[in-house]
Short mmCIF file of C-alpha atoms in Angstrom, two decimals:
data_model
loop_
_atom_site.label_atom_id
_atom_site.label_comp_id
_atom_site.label_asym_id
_atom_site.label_seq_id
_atom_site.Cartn_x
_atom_site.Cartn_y
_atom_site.Cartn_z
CA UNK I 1171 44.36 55.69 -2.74
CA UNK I 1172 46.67 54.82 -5.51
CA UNK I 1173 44.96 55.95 -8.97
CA UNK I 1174 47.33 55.07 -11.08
CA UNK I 1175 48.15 51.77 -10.71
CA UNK I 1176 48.90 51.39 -14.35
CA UNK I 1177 53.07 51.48 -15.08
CA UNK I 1178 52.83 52.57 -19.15
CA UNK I 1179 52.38 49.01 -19.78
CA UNK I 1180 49.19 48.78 -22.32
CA UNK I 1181 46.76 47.68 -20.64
CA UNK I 1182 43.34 47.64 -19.59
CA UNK I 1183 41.30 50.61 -18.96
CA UNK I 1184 40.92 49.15 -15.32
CA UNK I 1185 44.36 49.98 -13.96
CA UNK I 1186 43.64 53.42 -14.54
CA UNK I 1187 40.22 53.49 -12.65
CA UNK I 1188 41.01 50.53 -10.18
CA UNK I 1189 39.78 52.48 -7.20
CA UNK I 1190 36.13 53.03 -8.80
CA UNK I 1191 33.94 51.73 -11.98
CA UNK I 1192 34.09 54.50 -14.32
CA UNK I 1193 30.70 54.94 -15.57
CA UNK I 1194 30.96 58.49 -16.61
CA UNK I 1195 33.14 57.64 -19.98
CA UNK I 1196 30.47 60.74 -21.72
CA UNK I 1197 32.58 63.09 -19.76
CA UNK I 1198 35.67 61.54 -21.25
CA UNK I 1199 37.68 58.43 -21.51
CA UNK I 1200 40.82 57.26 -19.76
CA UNK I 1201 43.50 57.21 -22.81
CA UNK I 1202 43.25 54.05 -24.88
CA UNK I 1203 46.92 52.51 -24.74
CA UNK I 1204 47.44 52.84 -28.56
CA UNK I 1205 46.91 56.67 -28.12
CA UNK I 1206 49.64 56.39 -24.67
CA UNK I 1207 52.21 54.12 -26.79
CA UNK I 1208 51.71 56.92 -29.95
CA UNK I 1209 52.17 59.80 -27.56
CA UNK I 1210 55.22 58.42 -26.03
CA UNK I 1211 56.53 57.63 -29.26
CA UNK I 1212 55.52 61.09 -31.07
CA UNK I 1213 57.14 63.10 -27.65
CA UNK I 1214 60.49 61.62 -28.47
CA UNK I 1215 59.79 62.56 -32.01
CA UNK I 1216 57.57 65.13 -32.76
CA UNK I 1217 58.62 68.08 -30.46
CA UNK I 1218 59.57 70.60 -32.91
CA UNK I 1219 57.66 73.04 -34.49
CA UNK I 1220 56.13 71.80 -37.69
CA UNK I 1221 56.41 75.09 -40.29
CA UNK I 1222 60.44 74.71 -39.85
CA UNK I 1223 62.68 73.18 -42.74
CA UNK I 1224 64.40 71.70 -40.45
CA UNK I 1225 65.29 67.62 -39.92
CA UNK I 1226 62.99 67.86 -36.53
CA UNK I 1227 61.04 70.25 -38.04
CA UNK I 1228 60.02 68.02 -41.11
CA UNK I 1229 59.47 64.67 -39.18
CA UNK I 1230 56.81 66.71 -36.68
CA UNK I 1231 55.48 67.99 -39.72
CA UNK I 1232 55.30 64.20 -41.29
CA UNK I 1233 53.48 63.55 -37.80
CA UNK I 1234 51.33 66.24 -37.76
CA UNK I 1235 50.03 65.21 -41.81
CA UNK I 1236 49.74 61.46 -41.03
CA UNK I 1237 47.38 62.22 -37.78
CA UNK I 1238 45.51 64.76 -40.07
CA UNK I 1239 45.06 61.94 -42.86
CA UNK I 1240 44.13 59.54 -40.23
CA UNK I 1241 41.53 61.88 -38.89
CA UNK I 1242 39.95 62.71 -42.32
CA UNK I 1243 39.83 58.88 -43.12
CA UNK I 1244 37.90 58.25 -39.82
CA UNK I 1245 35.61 61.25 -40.57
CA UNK I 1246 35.24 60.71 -43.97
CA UNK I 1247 36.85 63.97 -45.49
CA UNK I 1248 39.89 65.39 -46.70
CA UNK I 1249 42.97 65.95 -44.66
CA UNK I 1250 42.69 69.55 -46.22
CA UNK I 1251 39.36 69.85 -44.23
CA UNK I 1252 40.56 68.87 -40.76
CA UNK I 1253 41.57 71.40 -38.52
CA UNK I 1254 43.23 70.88 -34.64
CA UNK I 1255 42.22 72.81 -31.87
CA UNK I 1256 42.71 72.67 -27.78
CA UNK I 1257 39.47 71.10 -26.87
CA UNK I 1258 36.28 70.05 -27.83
CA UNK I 1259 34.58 73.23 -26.49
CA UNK I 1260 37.02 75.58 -29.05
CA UNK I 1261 36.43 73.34 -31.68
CA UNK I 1262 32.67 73.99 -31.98
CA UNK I 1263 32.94 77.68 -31.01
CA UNK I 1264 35.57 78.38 -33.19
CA UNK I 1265 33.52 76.67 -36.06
CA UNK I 1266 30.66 78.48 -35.28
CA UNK I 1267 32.34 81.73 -34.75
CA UNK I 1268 34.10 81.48 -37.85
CA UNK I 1269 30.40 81.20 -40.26
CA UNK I 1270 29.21 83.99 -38.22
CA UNK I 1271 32.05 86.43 -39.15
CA UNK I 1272 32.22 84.64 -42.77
CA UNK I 1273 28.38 85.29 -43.07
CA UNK I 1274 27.47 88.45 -41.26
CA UNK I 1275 26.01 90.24 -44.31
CA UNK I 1276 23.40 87.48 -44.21
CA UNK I 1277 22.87 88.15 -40.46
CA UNK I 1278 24.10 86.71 -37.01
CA UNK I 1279 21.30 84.25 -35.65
CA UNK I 1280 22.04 81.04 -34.69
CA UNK I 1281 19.40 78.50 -34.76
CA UNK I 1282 20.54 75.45 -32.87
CA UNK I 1283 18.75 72.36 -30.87
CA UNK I 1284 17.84 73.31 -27.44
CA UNK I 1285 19.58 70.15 -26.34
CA UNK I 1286 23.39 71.22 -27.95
CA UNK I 1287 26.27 71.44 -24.83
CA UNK I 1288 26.73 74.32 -23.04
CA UNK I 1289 29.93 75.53 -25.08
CA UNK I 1290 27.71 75.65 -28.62
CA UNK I 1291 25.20 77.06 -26.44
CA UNK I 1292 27.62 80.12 -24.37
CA UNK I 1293 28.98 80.57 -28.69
CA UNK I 1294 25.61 81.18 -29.82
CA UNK I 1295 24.62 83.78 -27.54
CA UNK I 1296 27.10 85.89 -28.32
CA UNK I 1297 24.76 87.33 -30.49
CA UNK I 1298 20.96 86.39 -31.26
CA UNK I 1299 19.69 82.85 -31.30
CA UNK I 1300 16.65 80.96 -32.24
CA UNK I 1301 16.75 77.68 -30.28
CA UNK I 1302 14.31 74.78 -31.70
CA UNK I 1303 12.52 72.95 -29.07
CA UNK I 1304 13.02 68.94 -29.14
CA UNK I 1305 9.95 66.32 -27.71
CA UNK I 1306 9.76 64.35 -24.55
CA UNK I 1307 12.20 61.75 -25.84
CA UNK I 1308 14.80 64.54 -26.58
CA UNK I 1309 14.57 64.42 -30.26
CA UNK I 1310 14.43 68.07 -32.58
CA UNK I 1311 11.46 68.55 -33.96
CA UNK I 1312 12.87 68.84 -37.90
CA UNK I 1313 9.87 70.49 -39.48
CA UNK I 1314 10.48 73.22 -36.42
CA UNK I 1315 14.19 73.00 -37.56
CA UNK I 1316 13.57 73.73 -40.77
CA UNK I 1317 11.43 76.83 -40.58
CA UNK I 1318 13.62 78.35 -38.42
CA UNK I 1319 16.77 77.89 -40.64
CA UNK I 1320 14.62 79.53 -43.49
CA UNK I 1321 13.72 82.46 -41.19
CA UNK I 1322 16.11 85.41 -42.65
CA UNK I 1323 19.26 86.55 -40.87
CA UNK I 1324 20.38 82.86 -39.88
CA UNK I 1325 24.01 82.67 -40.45
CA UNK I 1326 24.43 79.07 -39.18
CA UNK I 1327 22.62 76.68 -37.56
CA UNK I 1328 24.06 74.18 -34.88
CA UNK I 1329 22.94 70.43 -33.46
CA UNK I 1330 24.44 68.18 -31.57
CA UNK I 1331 24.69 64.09 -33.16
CA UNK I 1332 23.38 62.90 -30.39
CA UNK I 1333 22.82 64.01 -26.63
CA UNK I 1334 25.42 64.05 -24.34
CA UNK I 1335 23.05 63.78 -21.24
CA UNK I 1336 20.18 61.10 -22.37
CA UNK I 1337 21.66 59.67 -25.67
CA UNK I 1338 18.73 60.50 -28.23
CA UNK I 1339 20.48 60.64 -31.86
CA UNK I 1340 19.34 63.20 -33.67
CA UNK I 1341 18.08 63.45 -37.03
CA UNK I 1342 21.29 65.22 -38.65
CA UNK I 1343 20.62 64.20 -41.90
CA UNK I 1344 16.99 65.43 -42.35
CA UNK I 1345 18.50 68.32 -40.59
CA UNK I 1346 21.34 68.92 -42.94
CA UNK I 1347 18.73 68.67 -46.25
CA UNK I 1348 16.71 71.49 -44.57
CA UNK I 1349 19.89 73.43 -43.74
CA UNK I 1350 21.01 73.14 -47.36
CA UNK I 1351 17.75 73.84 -48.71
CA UNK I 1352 17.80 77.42 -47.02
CA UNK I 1353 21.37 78.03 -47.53
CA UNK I 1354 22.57 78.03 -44.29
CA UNK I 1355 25.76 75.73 -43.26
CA UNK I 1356 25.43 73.39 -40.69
CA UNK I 1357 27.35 73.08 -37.34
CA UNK I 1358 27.32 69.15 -36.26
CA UNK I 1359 28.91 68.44 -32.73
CA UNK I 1360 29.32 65.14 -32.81
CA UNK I 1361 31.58 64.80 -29.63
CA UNK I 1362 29.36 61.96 -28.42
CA UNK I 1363 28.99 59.97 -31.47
CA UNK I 1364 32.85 59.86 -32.83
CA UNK I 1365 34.40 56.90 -32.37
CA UNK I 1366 31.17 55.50 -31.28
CA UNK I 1367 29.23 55.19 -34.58
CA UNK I 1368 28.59 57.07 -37.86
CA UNK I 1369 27.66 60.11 -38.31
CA UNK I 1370 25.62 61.28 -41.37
CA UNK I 1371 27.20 63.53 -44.01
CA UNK I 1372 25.43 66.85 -45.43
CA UNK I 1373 27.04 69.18 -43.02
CA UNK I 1374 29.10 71.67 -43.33
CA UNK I 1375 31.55 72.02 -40.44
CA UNK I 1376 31.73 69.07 -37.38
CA UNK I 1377 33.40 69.34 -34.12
CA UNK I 1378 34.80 66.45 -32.43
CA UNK I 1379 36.65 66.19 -28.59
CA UNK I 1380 39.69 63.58 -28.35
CA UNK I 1381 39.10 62.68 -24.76
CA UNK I 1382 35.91 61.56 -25.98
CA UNK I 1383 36.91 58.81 -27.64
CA UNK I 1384 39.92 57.61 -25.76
CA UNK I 1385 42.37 60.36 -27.29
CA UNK I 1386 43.82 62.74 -24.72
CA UNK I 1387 42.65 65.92 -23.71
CA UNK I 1388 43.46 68.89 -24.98
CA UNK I 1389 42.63 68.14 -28.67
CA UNK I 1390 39.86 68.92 -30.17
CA UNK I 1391 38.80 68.86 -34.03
CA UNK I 1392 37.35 70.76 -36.49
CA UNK I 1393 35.90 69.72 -39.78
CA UNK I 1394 35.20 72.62 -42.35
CA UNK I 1395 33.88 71.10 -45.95
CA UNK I 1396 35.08 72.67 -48.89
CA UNK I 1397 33.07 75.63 -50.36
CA UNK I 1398 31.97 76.79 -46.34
CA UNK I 1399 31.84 80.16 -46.25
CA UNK I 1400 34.20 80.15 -42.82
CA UNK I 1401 36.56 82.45 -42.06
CA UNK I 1402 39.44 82.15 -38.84
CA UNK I 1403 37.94 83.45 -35.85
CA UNK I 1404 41.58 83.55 -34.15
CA UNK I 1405 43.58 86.37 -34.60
CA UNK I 1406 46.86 85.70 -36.44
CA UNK I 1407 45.75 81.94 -37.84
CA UNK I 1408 47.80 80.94 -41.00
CA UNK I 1409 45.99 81.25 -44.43
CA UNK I 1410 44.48 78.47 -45.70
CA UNK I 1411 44.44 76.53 -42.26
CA UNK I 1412 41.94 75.60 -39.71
CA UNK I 1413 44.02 74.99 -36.92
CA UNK I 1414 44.11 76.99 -33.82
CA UNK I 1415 46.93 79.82 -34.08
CA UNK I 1416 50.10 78.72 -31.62
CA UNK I 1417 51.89 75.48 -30.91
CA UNK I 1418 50.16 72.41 -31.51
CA UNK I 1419 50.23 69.61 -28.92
CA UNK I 1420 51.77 67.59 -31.54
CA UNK I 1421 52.05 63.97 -29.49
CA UNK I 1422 48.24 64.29 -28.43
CA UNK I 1423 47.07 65.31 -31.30
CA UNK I 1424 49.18 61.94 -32.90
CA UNK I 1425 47.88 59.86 -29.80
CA UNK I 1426 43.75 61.16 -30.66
CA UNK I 1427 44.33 60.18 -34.64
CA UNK I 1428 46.14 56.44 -33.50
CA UNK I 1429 43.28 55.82 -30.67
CA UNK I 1430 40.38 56.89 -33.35
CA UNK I 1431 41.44 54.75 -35.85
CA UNK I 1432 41.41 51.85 -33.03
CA UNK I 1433 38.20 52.73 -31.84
CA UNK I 1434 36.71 53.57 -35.24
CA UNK I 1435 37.90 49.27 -36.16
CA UNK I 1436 36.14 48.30 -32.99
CA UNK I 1437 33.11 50.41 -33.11
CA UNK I 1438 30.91 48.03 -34.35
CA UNK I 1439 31.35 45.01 -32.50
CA UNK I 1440 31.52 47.71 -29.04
CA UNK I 1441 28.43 49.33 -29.99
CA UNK I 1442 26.74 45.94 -30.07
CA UNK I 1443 28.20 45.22 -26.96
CA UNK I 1444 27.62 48.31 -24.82
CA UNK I 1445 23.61 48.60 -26.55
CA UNK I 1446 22.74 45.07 -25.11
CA UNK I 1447 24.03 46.27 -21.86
CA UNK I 1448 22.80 49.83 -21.68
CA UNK I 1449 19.28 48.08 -22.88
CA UNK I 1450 20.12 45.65 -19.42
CA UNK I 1451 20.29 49.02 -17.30
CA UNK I 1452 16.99 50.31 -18.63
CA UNK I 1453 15.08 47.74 -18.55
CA UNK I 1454 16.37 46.82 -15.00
CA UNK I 1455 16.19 49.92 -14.01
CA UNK I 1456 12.69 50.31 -14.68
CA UNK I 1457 11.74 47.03 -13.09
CA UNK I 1458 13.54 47.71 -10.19
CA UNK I 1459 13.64 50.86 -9.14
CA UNK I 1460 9.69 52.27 -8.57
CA UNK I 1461 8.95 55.84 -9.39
CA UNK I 1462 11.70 55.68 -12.23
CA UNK I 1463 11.27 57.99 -15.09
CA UNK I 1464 13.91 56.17 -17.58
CA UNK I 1465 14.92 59.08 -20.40
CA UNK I 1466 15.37 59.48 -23.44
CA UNK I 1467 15.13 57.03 -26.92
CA UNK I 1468 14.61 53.69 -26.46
CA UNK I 1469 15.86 53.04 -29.63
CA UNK I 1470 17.27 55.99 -31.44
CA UNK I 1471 20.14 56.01 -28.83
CA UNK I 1472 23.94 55.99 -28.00
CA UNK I 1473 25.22 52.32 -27.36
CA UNK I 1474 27.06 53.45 -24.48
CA UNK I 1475 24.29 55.95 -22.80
CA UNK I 1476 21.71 56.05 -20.19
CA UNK I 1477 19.60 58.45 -18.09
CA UNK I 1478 17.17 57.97 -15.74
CA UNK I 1479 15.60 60.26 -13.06
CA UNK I 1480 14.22 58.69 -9.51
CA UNK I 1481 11.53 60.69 -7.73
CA UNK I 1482 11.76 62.77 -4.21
CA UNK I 1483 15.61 61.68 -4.52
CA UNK I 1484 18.47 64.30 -4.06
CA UNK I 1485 20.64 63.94 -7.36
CA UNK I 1486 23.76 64.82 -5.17
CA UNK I 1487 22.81 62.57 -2.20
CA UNK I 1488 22.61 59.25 -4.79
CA UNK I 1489 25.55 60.19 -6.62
CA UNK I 1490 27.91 60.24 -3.06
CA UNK I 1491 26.04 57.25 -2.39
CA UNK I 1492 26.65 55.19 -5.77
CA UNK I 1493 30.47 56.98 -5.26
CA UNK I 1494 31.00 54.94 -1.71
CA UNK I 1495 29.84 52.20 -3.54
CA UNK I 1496 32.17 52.56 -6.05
CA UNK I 1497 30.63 54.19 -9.14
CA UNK I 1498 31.72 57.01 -10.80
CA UNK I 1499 28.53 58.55 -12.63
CA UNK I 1500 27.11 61.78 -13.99
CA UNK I 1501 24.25 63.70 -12.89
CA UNK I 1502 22.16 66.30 -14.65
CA UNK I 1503 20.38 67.15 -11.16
CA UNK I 1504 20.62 70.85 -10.18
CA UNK I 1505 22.69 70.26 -6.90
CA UNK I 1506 25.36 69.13 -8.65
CA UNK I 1507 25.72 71.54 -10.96
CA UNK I 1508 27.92 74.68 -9.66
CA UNK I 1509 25.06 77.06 -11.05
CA UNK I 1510 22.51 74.94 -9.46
CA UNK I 1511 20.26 75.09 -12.31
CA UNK I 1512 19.00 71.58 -13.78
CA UNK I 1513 20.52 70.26 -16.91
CA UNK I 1514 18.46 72.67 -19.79
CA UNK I 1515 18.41 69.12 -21.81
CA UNK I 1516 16.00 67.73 -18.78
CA UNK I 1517 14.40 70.68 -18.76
CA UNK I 1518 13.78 70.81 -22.89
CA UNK I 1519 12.63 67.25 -22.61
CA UNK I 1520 10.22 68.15 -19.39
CA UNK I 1521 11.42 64.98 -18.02
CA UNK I 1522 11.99 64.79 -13.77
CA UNK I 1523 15.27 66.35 -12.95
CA UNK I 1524 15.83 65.74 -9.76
CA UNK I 1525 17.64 62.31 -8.59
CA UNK I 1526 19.11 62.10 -11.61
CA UNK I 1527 21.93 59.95 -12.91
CA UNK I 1528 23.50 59.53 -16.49
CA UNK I 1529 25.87 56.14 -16.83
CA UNK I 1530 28.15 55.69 -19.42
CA UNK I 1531 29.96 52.63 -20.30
CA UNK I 1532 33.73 52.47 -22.34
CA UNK I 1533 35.11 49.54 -24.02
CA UNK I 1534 36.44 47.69 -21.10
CA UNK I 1535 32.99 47.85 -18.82
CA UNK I 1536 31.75 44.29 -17.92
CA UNK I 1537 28.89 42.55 -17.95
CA UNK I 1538 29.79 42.73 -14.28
CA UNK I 1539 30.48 45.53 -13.12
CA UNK I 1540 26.87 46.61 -14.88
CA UNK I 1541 25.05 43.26 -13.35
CA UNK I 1542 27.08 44.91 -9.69
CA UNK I 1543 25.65 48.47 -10.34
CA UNK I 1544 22.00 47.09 -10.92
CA UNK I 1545 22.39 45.24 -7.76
CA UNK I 1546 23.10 47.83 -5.43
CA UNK I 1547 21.06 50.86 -7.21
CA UNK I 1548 17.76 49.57 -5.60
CA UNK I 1549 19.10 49.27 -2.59
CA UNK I 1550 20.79 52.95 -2.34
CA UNK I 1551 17.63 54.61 -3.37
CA UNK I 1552 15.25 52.88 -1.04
CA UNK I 1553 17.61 53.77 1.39
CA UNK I 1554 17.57 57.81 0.34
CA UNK I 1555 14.13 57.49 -0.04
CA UNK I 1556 13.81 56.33 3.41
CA UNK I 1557 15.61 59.16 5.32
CA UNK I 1558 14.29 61.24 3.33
CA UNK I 1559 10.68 59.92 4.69
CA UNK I 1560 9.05 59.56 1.37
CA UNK I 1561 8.69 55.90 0.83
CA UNK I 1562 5.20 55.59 -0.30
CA UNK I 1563 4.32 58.58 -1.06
CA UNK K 1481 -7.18 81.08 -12.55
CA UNK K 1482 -8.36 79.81 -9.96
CA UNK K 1483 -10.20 81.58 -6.26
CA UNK K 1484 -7.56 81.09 -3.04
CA UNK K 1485 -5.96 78.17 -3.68
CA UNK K 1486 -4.22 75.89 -0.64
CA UNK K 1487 -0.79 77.40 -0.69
CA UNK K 1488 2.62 75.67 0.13
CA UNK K 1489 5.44 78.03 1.01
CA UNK K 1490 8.06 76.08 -0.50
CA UNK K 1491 10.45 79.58 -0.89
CA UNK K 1492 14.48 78.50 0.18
CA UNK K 1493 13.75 74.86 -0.12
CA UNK K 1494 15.85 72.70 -2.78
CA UNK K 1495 14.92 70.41 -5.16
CA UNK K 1496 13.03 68.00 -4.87
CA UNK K 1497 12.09 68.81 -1.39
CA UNK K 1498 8.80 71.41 -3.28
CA UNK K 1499 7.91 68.52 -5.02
CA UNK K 1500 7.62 66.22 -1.65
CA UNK K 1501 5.92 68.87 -0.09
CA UNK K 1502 3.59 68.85 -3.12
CA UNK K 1503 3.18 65.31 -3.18
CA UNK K 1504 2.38 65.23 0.63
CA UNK K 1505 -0.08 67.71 0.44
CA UNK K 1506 -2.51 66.58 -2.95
CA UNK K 1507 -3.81 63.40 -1.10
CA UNK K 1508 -4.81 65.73 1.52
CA UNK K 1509 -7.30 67.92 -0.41
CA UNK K 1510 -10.42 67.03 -2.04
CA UNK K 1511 -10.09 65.98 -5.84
CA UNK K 1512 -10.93 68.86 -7.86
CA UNK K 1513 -8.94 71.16 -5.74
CA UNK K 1514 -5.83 73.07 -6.46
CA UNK K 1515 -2.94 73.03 -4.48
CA UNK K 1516 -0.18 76.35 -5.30
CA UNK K 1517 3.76 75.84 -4.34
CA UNK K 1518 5.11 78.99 -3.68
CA UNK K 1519 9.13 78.23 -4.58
CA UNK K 1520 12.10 79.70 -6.00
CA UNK K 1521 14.05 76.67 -7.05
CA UNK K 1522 15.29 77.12 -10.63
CA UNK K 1523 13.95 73.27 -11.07
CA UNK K 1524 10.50 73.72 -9.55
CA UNK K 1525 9.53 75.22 -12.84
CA UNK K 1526 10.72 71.75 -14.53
CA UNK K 1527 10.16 69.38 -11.91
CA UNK K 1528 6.47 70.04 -11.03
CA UNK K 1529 4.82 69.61 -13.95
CA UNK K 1530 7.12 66.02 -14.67
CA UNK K 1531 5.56 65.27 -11.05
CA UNK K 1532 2.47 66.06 -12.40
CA UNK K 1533 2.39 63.67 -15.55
CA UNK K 1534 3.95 61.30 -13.81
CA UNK K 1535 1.48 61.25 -10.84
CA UNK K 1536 -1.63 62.15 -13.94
CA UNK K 1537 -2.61 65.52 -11.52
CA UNK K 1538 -3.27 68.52 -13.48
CA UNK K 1539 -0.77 71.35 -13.76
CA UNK K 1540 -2.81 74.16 -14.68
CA UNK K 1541 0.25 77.06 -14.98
CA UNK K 1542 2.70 79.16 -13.11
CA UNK K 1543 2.03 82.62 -11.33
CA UNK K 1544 4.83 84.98 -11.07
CA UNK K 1545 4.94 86.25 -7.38
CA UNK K 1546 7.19 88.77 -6.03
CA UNK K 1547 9.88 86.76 -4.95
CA UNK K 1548 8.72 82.97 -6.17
CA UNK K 1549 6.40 81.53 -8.66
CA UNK K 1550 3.45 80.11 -8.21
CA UNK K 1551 2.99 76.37 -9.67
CA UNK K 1552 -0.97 75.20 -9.56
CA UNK K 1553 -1.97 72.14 -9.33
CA UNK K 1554 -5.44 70.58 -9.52
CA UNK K 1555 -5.76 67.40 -7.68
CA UNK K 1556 -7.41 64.98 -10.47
CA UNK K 1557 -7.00 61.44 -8.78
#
């Protein structure tokens, strides 16, 4: 089965997935072609190491500041504020690590959202943590946020924009007033919500994924504002930057700035787009599907995400089944997960875990293929539901 | 708690197979009575009280057993 059916040519996001529909664009997207046209054009011309004086040397280093400068545009700061790193994941623990060696006179807690991802959540307990529980809809409860940023020996304090498993935005900027209030900086991962739509100022550092908005892998990005009390958690990093010590990926990191300034353009016309059709999938979901616990905010959402959780139905089971039938999705369910614990985001919401599915839609899903996926779903978990002998119960 | 409640060995099984067990069982038992699952699933813990709302049974708590909790539930419809 041919995956890559695309030949370089620009195109659609569709060559790239032909075999499937990619519903699972949370997890990462395929590279939008301005970020494949910048990388080819950066490998021919960026492959020397930046710090030399060098002719090569100086036009990677002319690379290297543009994409910085395109990044701080997009995220609203100054190039002197963006650091790159190798993923995502490093990006946030590297920002958190950094306040907790910068701050550990004040103390080493981290109090962070029980809903942040798993690699804010494996940083913070490296030492002690005070999570702060979030309601059914998967929303932090701020007032709880706030007392437990003012509790003494918090030397940062961590949430995630918005859920990467049911979508709920959090309130960052309440958040961040609190935070600044008590004096402790604020860790934002906004992997889910860059590219996507805005996210609210008042923090102090933000971490950001590349993959996650159409960039490649393997770049990640930190934001530290001015007057953070953060110090390089790497051994051996150059003073006065926040990049990761060791050779830069130079033509991804120029292929994440060139696709996040062409998804930052289209943003709001493909948040419009994707809301009206994730609001589609919940509402046919719900009238559909019976014993469907849709999750998450109705409102105070992602444009591109959706959960929902069917009863007595094996998460693993439905997602092989919505794979034959050609849909790649997500599942928070414990059998798929290799520790076979469910998602802790379900489990902080106290929403059903099992049969669950999380669908994410990227710029070139159609009408559709979401009108195809809403025609089958009913189908495949009657069908589960019937082997399974609980059809009524 | 509660005196000797109907008891569902649910220990080895997978989610959601406790919480079909459970779900077989409450319609089976006069309303007011409490039905334990015995299980070790990680999401037992999570998924039996969601059943629970989502059914409107009662979850009354969890009992830490030797080798699996305890979930009670009173049958309230």
């Amino acid at each position: 089965m041919p995956l890559l059916l695309g030949s370089g040519v620009p195109g659609r996001y569709r060559r790239v997935v032909a075999a499937q529909t990619y519903f699972d664009a949370a997890a990462g997207l395929p590279p939008h072609p301005v970020a494949r046209q910048a990388m080819l054009a950066a490998a021919e011309d960026g492959w020397a190491d930046p710090a030399k004086l060098y002719g090569q040397g100086r036009r990677a280093r002319q690379l290297l500041d543009a994409a910085r400068e395109a990044v701080a545009e997009q995220l609203g700061v100054r190039a002197d504020e963006i650091g790159f790193c190798a993923s995502g994941t490093a990006a946030a623990q590297a920002g958190m690590q950094g306040v907790r060696v910068a701050r550990q006179r004040v103390g080493a807690t981290v109090a962070h959202s029980a809903i942040e991802h798993s690699s804010v959540l494996y940083a913070a307990g490296q030492g002690p943590t005070a999570p702060v529980p979030v309601d059914r809809l998967g929303r932090v409860d701020t007032e709880a946020f706030a007392a437990a940023v003012r509790a003494p020996g918090v030397a940062v304090a961590a949430l995630i924009s918005a859920s990467h498993e049911v979508g709920t935005v959090q309130p960052v900027a309440a958040v961040a007033e609190a935070c600044a209030g008590a004096g402790v900086p604020l860790l934002v991962d906004a992997a889910q919500s860059v590219g996507r739509m805005p996210v609210p100022g008042g923090w102090s550092l933000l971490s950001a994924s590349a993959r996650k908005w159409g960039g490649p892998a393997g770049v990640g990005v930190l934001a530290v504002r001015k007057g953070t009390r953060w110090l390089p958690p790497w051994p051996g990093a150059e003073p006065g930057s926040l990049d990761q010590p060791g050779a830069l990926n130079l033509p991804a990191v120029v292929g994440a700035a060139a696709a996040l300034r062409a998804v930052c353009a289209a943003a709001p016309d493909q948040a419009a787009r994707l809301s009206a059709l994730v609001a589609r999938i919940r509402d046919q979901v719900a009238a559909t599907v019976p014993d469907v616990e849709i999750v998450g905010d109705p409102v105070g959402r992602l444009p591109h995400l959706v959960t929902f959780s069917c009863l007595y139905v094996d998460g693993e089971a439905l997602l092989h089944a919505l794979d034959r039938a050609g849909f790649a999705v997500s599942s928070g369910s414990s059998c798929t997960a290799s520790t076979l614990r469910p998602s802790h985001v379900l489990e902080a919401m106290g929403v059903l875990s099992h049969g669950n599915v999380r669908v994410s839609l990227h710029p070139d899903t159609t009408e559709e293929e979401v009108d195809r996926f809403l025609d089958v779903l009913p189908g495949l978990v009657g069908r589960l539901r019937e082997e399974a002998g609980v059809v009524g119960l | 708690m509660t005196e000797s409640p109907d008891v569902l060995d649910c220990r080895g099984q997978r989610c959601p197979l406790p919480v079909i067990a459970l779900a077989r069982r409450v319609p089976t038992v006069p309303v007011g009575a409490v039905v334990r699952v015995l299980a070790d699933d990680p999401a037992a813990a999570n998924d039996i009280p969601a059943w629970c709302r989502l059914r409107g049974q009662e979850f009354l708590g969890a009992v830490e057993a030797d080798d699996a909790t305890g979930f009670d539930v009173r049958r309230v419809i």
